[in-house]
mmCIF file of C-alpha atoms in Angstrom:
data_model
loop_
_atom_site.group_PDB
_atom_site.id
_atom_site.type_symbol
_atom_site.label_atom_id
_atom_site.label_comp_id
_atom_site.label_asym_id
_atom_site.label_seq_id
_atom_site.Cartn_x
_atom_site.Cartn_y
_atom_site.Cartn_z
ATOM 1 C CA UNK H 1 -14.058 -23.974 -14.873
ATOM 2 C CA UNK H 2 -11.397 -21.768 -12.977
ATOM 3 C CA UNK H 3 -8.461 -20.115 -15.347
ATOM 4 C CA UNK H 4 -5.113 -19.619 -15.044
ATOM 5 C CA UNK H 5 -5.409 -15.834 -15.627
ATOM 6 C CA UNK H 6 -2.248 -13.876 -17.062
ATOM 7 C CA UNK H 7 -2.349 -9.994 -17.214
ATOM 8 C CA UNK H 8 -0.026 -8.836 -19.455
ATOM 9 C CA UNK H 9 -0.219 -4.829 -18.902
ATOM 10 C CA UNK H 10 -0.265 -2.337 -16.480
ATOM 11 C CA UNK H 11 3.071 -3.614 -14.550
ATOM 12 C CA UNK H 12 5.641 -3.350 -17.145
ATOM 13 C CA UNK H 13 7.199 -6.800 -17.415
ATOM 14 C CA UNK H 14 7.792 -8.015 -20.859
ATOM 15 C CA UNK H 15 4.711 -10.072 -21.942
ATOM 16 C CA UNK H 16 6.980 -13.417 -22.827
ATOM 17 C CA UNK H 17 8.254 -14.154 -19.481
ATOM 18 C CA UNK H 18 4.205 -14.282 -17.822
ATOM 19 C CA UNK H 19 3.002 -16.474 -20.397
ATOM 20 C CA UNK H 20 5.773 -18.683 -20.176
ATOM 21 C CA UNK H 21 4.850 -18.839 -16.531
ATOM 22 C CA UNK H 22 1.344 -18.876 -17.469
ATOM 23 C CA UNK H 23 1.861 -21.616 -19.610
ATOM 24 C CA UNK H 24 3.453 -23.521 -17.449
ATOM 25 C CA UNK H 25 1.080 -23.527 -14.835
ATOM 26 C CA UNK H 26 -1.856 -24.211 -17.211
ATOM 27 C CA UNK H 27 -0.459 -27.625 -18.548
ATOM 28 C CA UNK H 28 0.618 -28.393 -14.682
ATOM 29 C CA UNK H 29 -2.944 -27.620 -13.176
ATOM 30 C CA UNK H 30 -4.397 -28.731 -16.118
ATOM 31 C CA UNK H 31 -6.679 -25.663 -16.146
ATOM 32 C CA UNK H 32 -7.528 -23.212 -19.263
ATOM 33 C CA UNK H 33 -5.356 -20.294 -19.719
ATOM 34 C CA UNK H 34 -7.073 -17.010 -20.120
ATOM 35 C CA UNK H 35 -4.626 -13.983 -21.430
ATOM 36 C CA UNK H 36 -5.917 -10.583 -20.052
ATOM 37 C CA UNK H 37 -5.134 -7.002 -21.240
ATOM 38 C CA UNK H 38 -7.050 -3.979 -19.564
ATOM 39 C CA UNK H 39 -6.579 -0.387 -20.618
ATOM 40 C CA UNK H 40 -6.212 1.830 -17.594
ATOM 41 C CA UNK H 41 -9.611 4.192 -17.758
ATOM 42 C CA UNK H 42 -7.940 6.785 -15.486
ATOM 43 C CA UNK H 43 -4.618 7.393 -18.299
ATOM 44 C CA UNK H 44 -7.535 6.556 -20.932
ATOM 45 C CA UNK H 45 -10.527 8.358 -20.477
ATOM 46 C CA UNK H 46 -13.844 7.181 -22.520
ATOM 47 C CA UNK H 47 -14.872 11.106 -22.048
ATOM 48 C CA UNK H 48 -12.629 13.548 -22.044
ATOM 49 C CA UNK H 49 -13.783 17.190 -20.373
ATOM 50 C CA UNK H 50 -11.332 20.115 -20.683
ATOM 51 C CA UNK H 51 -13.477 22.529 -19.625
ATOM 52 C CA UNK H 52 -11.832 23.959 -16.454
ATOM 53 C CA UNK H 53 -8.741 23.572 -17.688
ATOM 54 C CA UNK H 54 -8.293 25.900 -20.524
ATOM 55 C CA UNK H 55 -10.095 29.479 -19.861
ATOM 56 C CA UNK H 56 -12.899 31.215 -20.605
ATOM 57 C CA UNK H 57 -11.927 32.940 -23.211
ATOM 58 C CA UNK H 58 -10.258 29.643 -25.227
ATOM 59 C CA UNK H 59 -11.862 28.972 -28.166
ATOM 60 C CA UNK H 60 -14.065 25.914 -29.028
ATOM 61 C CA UNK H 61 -12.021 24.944 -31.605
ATOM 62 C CA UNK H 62 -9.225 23.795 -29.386
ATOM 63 C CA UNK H 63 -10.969 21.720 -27.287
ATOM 64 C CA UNK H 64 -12.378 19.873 -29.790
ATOM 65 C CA UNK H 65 -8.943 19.348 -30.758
ATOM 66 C CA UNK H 66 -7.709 18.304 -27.734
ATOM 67 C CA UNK H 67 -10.391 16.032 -27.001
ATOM 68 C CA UNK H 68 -9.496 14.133 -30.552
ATOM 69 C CA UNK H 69 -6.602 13.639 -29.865
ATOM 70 C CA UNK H 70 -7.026 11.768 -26.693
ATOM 71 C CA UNK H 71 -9.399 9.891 -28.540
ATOM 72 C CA UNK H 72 -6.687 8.861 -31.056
ATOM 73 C CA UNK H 73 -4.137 8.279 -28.071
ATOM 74 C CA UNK H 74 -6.829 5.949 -26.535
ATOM 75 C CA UNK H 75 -7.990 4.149 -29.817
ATOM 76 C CA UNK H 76 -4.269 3.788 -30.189
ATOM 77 C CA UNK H 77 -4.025 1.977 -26.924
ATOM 78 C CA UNK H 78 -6.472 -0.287 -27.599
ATOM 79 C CA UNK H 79 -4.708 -1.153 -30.560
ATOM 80 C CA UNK H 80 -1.710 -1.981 -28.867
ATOM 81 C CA UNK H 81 -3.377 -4.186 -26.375
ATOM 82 C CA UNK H 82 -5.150 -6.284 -29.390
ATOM 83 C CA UNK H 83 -1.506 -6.776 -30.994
ATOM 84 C CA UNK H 84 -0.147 -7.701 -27.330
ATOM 85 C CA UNK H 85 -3.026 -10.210 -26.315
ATOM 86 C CA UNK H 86 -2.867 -11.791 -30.256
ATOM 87 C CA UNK H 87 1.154 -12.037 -29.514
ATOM 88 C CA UNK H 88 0.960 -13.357 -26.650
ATOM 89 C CA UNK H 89 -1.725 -15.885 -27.512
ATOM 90 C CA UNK H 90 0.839 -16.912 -30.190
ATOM 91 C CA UNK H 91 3.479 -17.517 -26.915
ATOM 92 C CA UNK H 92 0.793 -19.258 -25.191
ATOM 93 C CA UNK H 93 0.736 -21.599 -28.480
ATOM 94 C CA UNK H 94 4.064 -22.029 -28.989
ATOM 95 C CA UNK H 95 4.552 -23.207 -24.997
ATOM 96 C CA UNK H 96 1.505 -26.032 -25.567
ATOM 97 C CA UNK H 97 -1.588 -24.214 -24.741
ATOM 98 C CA UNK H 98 -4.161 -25.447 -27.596
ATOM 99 C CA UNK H 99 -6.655 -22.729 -27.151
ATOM 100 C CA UNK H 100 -5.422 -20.005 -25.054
ATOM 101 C CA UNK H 101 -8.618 -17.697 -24.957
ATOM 102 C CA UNK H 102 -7.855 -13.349 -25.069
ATOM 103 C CA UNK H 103 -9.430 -10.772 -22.979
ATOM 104 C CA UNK H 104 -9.362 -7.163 -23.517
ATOM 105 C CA UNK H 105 -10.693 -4.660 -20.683
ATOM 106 C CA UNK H 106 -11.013 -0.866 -20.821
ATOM 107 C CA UNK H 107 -11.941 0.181 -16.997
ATOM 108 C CA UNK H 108 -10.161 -0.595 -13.373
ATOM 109 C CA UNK H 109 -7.447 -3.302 -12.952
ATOM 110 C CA UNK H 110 -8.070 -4.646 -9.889
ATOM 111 C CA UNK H 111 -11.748 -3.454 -10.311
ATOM 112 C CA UNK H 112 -11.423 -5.971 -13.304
ATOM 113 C CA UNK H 113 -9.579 -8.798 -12.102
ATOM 114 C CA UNK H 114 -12.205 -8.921 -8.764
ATOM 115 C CA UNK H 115 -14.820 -9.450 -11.460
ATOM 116 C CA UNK H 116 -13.201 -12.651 -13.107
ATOM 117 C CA UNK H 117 -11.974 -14.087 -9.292
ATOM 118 C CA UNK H 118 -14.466 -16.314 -9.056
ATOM 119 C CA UNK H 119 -12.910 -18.034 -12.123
ATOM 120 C CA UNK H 120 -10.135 -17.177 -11.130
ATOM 121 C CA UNK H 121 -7.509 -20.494 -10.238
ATOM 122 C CA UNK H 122 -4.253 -18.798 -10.463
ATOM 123 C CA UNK H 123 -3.410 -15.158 -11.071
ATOM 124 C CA UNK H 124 -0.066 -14.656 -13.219
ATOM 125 C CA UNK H 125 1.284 -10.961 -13.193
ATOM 126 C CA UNK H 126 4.392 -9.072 -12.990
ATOM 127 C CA UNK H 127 6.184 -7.233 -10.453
ATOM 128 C CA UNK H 128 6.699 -4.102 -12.255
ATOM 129 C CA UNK H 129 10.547 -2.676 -12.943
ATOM 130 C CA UNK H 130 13.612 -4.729 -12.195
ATOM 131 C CA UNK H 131 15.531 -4.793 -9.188
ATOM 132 C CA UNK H 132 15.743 -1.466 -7.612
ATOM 133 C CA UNK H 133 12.954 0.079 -9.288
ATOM 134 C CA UNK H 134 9.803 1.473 -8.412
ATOM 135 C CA UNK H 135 7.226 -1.524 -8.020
ATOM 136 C CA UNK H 136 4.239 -1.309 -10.920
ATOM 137 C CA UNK H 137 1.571 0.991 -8.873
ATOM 138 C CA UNK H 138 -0.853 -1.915 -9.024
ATOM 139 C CA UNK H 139 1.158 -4.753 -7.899
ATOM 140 C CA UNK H 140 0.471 -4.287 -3.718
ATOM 141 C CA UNK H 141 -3.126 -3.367 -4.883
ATOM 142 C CA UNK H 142 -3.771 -6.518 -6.503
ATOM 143 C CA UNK H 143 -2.403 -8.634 -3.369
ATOM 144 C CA UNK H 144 -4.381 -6.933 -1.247
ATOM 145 C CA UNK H 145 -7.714 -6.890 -3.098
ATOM 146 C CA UNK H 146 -7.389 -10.713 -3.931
ATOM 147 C CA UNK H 147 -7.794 -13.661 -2.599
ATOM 148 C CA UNK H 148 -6.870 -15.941 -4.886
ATOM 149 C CA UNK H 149 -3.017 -17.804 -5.427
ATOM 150 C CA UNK H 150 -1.017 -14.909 -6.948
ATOM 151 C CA UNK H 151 2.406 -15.910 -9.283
ATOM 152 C CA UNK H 152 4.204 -12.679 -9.024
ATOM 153 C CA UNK H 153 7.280 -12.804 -11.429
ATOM 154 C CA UNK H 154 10.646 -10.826 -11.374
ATOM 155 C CA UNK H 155 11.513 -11.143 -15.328
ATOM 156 C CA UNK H 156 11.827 -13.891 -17.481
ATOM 157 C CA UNK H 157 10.131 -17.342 -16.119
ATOM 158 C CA UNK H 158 12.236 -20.607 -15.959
ATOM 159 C CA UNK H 159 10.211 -23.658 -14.911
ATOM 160 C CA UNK H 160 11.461 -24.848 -11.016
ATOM 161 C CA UNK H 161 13.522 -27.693 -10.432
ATOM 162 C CA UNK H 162 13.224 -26.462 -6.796
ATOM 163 C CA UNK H 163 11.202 -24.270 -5.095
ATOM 164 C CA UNK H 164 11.634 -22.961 -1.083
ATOM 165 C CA UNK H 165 8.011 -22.929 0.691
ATOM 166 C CA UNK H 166 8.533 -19.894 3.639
ATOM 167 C CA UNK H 167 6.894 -21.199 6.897
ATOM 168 C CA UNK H 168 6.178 -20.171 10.027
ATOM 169 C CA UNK H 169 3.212 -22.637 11.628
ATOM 170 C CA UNK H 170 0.488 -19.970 11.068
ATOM 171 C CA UNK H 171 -2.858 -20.660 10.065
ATOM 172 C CA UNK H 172 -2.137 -19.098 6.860
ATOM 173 C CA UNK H 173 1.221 -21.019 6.461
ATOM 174 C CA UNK H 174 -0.595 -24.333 6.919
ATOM 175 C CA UNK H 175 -3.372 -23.699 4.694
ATOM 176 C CA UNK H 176 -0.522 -22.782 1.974
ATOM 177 C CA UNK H 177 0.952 -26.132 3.001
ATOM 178 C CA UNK H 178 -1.762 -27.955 2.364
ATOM 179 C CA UNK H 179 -2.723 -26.182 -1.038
ATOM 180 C CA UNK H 180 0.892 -27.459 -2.132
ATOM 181 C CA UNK H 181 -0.001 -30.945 -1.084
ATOM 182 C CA UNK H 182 -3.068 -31.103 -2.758
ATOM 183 C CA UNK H 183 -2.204 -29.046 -6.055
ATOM 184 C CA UNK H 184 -0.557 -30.856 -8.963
ATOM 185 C CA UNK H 185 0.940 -27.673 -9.586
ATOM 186 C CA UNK H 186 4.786 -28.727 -7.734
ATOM 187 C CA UNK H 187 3.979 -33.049 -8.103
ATOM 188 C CA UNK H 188 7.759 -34.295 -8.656
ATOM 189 C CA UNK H 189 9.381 -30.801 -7.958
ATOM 190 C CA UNK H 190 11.827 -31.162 -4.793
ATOM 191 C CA UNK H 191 10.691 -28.658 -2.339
ATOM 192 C CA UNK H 192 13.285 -26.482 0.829
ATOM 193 C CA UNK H 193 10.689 -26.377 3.843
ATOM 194 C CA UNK H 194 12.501 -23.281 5.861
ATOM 195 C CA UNK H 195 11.484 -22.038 9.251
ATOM 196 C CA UNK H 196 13.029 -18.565 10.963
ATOM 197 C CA UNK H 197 12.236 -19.310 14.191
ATOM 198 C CA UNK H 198 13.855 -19.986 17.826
ATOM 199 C CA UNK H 199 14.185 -23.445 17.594
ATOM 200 C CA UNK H 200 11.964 -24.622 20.345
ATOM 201 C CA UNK H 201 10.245 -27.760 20.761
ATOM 202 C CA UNK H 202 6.953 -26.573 19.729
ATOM 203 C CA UNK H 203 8.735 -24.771 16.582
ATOM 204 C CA UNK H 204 10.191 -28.389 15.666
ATOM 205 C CA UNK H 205 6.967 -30.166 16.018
ATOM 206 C CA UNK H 206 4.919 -28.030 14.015
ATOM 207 C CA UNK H 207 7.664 -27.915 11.215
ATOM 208 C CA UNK H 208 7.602 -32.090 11.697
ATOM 209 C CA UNK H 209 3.985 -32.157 11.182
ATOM 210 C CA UNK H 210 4.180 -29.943 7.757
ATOM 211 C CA UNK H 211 7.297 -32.076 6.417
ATOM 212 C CA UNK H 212 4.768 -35.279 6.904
ATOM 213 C CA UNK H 213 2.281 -33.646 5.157
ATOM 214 C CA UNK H 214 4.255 -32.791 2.223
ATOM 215 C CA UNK H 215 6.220 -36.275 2.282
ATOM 216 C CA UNK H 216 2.906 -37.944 2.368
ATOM 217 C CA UNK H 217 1.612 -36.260 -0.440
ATOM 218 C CA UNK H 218 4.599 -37.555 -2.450
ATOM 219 C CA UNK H 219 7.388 -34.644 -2.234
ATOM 220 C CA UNK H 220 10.822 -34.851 -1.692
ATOM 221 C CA UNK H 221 10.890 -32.255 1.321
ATOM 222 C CA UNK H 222 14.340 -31.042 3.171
ATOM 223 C CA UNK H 223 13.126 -29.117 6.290
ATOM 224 C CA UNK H 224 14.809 -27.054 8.397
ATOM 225 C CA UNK H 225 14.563 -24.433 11.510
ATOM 226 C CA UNK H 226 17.255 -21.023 11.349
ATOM 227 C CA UNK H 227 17.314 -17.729 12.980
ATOM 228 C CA UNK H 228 17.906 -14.213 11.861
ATOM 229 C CA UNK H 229 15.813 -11.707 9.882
ATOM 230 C CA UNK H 230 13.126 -13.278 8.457
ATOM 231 C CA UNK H 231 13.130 -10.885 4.628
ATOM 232 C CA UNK H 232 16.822 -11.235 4.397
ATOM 233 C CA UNK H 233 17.524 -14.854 5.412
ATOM 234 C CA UNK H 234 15.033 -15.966 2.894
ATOM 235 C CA UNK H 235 16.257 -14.161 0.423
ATOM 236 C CA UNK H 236 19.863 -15.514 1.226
ATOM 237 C CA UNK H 237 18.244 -18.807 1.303
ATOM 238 C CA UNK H 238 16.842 -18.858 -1.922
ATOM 239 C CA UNK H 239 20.091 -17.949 -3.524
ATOM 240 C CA UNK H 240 22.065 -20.435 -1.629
ATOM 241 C CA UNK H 241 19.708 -23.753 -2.064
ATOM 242 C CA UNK H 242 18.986 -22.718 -5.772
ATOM 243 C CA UNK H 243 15.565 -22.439 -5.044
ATOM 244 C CA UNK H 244 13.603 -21.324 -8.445
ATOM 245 C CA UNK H 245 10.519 -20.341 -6.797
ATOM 246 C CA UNK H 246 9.563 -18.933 -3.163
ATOM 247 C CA UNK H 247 6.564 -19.956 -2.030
ATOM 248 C CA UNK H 248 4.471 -18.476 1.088
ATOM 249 C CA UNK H 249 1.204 -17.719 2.906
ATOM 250 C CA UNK H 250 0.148 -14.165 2.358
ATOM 251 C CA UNK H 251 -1.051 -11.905 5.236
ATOM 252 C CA UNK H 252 -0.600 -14.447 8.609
ATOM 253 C CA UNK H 253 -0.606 -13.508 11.778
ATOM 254 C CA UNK H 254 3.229 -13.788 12.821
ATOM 255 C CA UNK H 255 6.756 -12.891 11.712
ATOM 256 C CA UNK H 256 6.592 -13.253 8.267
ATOM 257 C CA UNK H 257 3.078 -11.048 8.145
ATOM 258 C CA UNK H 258 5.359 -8.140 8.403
ATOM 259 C CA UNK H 259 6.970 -9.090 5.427
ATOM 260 C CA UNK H 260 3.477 -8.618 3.335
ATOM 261 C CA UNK H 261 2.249 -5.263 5.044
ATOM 262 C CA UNK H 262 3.266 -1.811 3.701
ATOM 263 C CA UNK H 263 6.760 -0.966 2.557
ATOM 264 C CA UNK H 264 8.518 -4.283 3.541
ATOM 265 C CA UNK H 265 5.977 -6.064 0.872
ATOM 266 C CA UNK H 266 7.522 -3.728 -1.800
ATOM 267 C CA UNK H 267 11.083 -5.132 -0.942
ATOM 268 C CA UNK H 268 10.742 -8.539 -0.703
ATOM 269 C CA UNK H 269 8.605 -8.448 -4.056
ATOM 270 C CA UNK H 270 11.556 -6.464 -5.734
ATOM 271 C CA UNK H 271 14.619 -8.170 -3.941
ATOM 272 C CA UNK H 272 13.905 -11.692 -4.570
ATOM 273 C CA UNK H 273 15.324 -12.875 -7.855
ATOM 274 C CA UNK H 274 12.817 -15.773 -8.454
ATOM 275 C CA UNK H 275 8.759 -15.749 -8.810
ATOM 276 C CA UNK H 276 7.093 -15.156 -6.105
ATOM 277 C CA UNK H 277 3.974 -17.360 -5.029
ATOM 278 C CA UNK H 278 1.518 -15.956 -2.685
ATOM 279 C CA UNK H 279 -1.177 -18.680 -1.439
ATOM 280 C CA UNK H 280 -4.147 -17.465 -0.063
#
C-alpha cells in the first residue's frame, strides 16, 4: 500500500510542522504514514580512513583516536535520529495517526527515498532555512530525482481552507489537474485556478475546460487569466486570495517550467510563504 512518507532530517525544518502536514495528508488520503530519518553517510562515515591526512611520521595512536571519535560522533547521530523519529511518532499520534510506522536510514537521501518510491504516495519534506536562507542542499535534488507528488513546506503547517492550483494548459499542468480531481486529498477545500497568460481565446478555452473538470469533480473553483511575471504574480497572488497552499505541475514544457529549473526553483521554493505542492 503506498505511504505518505515524511523525512524529518537533512533539511532543517523543525520536525512538528512536517508531521502535522504529514498527518494531515494521511487521514485525507487515507493512506499509512511512514516517518523517515536517514543519517547522511558522507558527514557520517561507517569507515573512517585518516591515512593521507595526517603524515608519515604521526603516530598510530592518534588515528586510532581520531577514528573513535567519529565513531562516537556517528553513534551519537544515530541516537538523535531514534529520539527524533520516536518524537515525532508521538506528533503523528497526537494529530490522529493510530500507527504511524518509523524508519531510520544510514546511507544517501535521495539514494534512499528512490528506494521506497514505489511506495511512495506522497513525499512530505522541508524546504530547508527560512526566508532568505540558503535552501537545504537536498531539497532541488529530491525534486529532480523524484517522481512522485512532493509537499514541500516553508515552516509550521496549517491545514488549507484554500489552496491556488498554478496553471498554464501544459501537459504537465493538466495531468496535475486531474490528480486534484481525482485525489481526496483537497474534497471540500475551495480551490483559485490562476492562469499568467495573454488572454487569448485558446488561453480561455483551455482554462474553461480545467475549471469543468474541477467543478465536476465537486470543487468550488474561481478561475481566472492575468499577465505579468509568472514567479512574482503568483506569489502576489497567493498572498492576496489567502491561498494556504500553491499547487503546480513540476517540470512542463512552458512558462512556468522556468520557474522549476536551476536558480529560479530555489526562489520560488524560498519566497512563497505557504507549502508548496509539486504534482508529478
Amino acid at each position: 500500500m503506498s505511504r505518505v512518507i515524511a523525512c524529518i532530517d537533512g533539511v532543517g525544518e523543525r520536525a512538528s510542522g512536517i508531521c502535522d502536514a504529514a498527518s494531515w495528508a494521511s487521514l485525507r488520503l487515507d493512506a499509512p504514514l511512514k516517518l523517515l530519518h536517514v543519517l547522511d553517510r558522507s558527514q557520517y562515515p561507517t569507515e573512517t580512513n585518516l591515512t593521507g591526512s595526517i603524515g608519515l611520521g604521526s603516530r598510530e595512536a592518534l588515528l586510532e583516536e581520531l577514528a573513535d571519535l567519529d565513531e562516537k560522533r556517528g553513534k551519537l547521530a544515530r541516537e538523535q535520529g531514534r529520539l527524533m523519529l520516536d518524537a515525532a511518532r508521538d506528533h503523528a499520534v497526537a494529530d490522529g495517526i493510530a500507527e504511524p510506522e518509523v524508519l531510520q536510514r544510514h546511507g544517501d537521501l535521495v539514494e534512499t527515498l528512490q528506494e521506497l518510491e514505489s511506495d511512495t504516495r506522497l513525499l512530505v519534506f522541508g524546504r530547508g532555512g527560512s526566508a532568505g536562507e540558503t535552501l537545504g542542499r537536498n531539497v532541488e535534488a529530491v525534486i529532480r530525482a523524484l517522481h512522485r507528488p512532493m509537499l514541500l513546506l516553508p515552516d509550521d503547517f496549517k491545514a488549507p481552507e484554500r489552496f491556488l492550483i498554478a496553471y498554464d494548459g501544459s501537459p504537465t499542468s493538466r495531468k496535475a489537474v486531474d490528480m486534484v480531481a481525482q485525489s481526496p486529498l483537497f474534497t471540500g477545500i475551495p480551490c483559485d485556478l490562476l492562469m499568467i497568460a495573454p488572454s487569448t481565446n485558446d488561453v480561455k478555452l483551455e482554462l474553461k475546460q480545467a475549471q469543468e473538470k474541477l467543478t465536476q469533480a465537486g470543487f468550488d473553483v474561481t478561475a481566472e487569466i492575468l499577465a505579468g511575471d509568472v514567479e512574482q504574480t503568483l506569489l502576489n497572488e497567493v498572498v492576496m486570495r489567502r491561498a494556504d497552499m500553491l499547487v503546480m505541475g513540476a517540470y512542463g514544457h512552458s512558462r512556468i517550467r522556468q520557474m522549476l529549473v536551476g536558480s529560479t526553483t530555489s526562489n520560488l521554493i524560498r519566497q512563497t510563504r505557504v507549502p508548496l505542492l509539486l504534482l508529478r
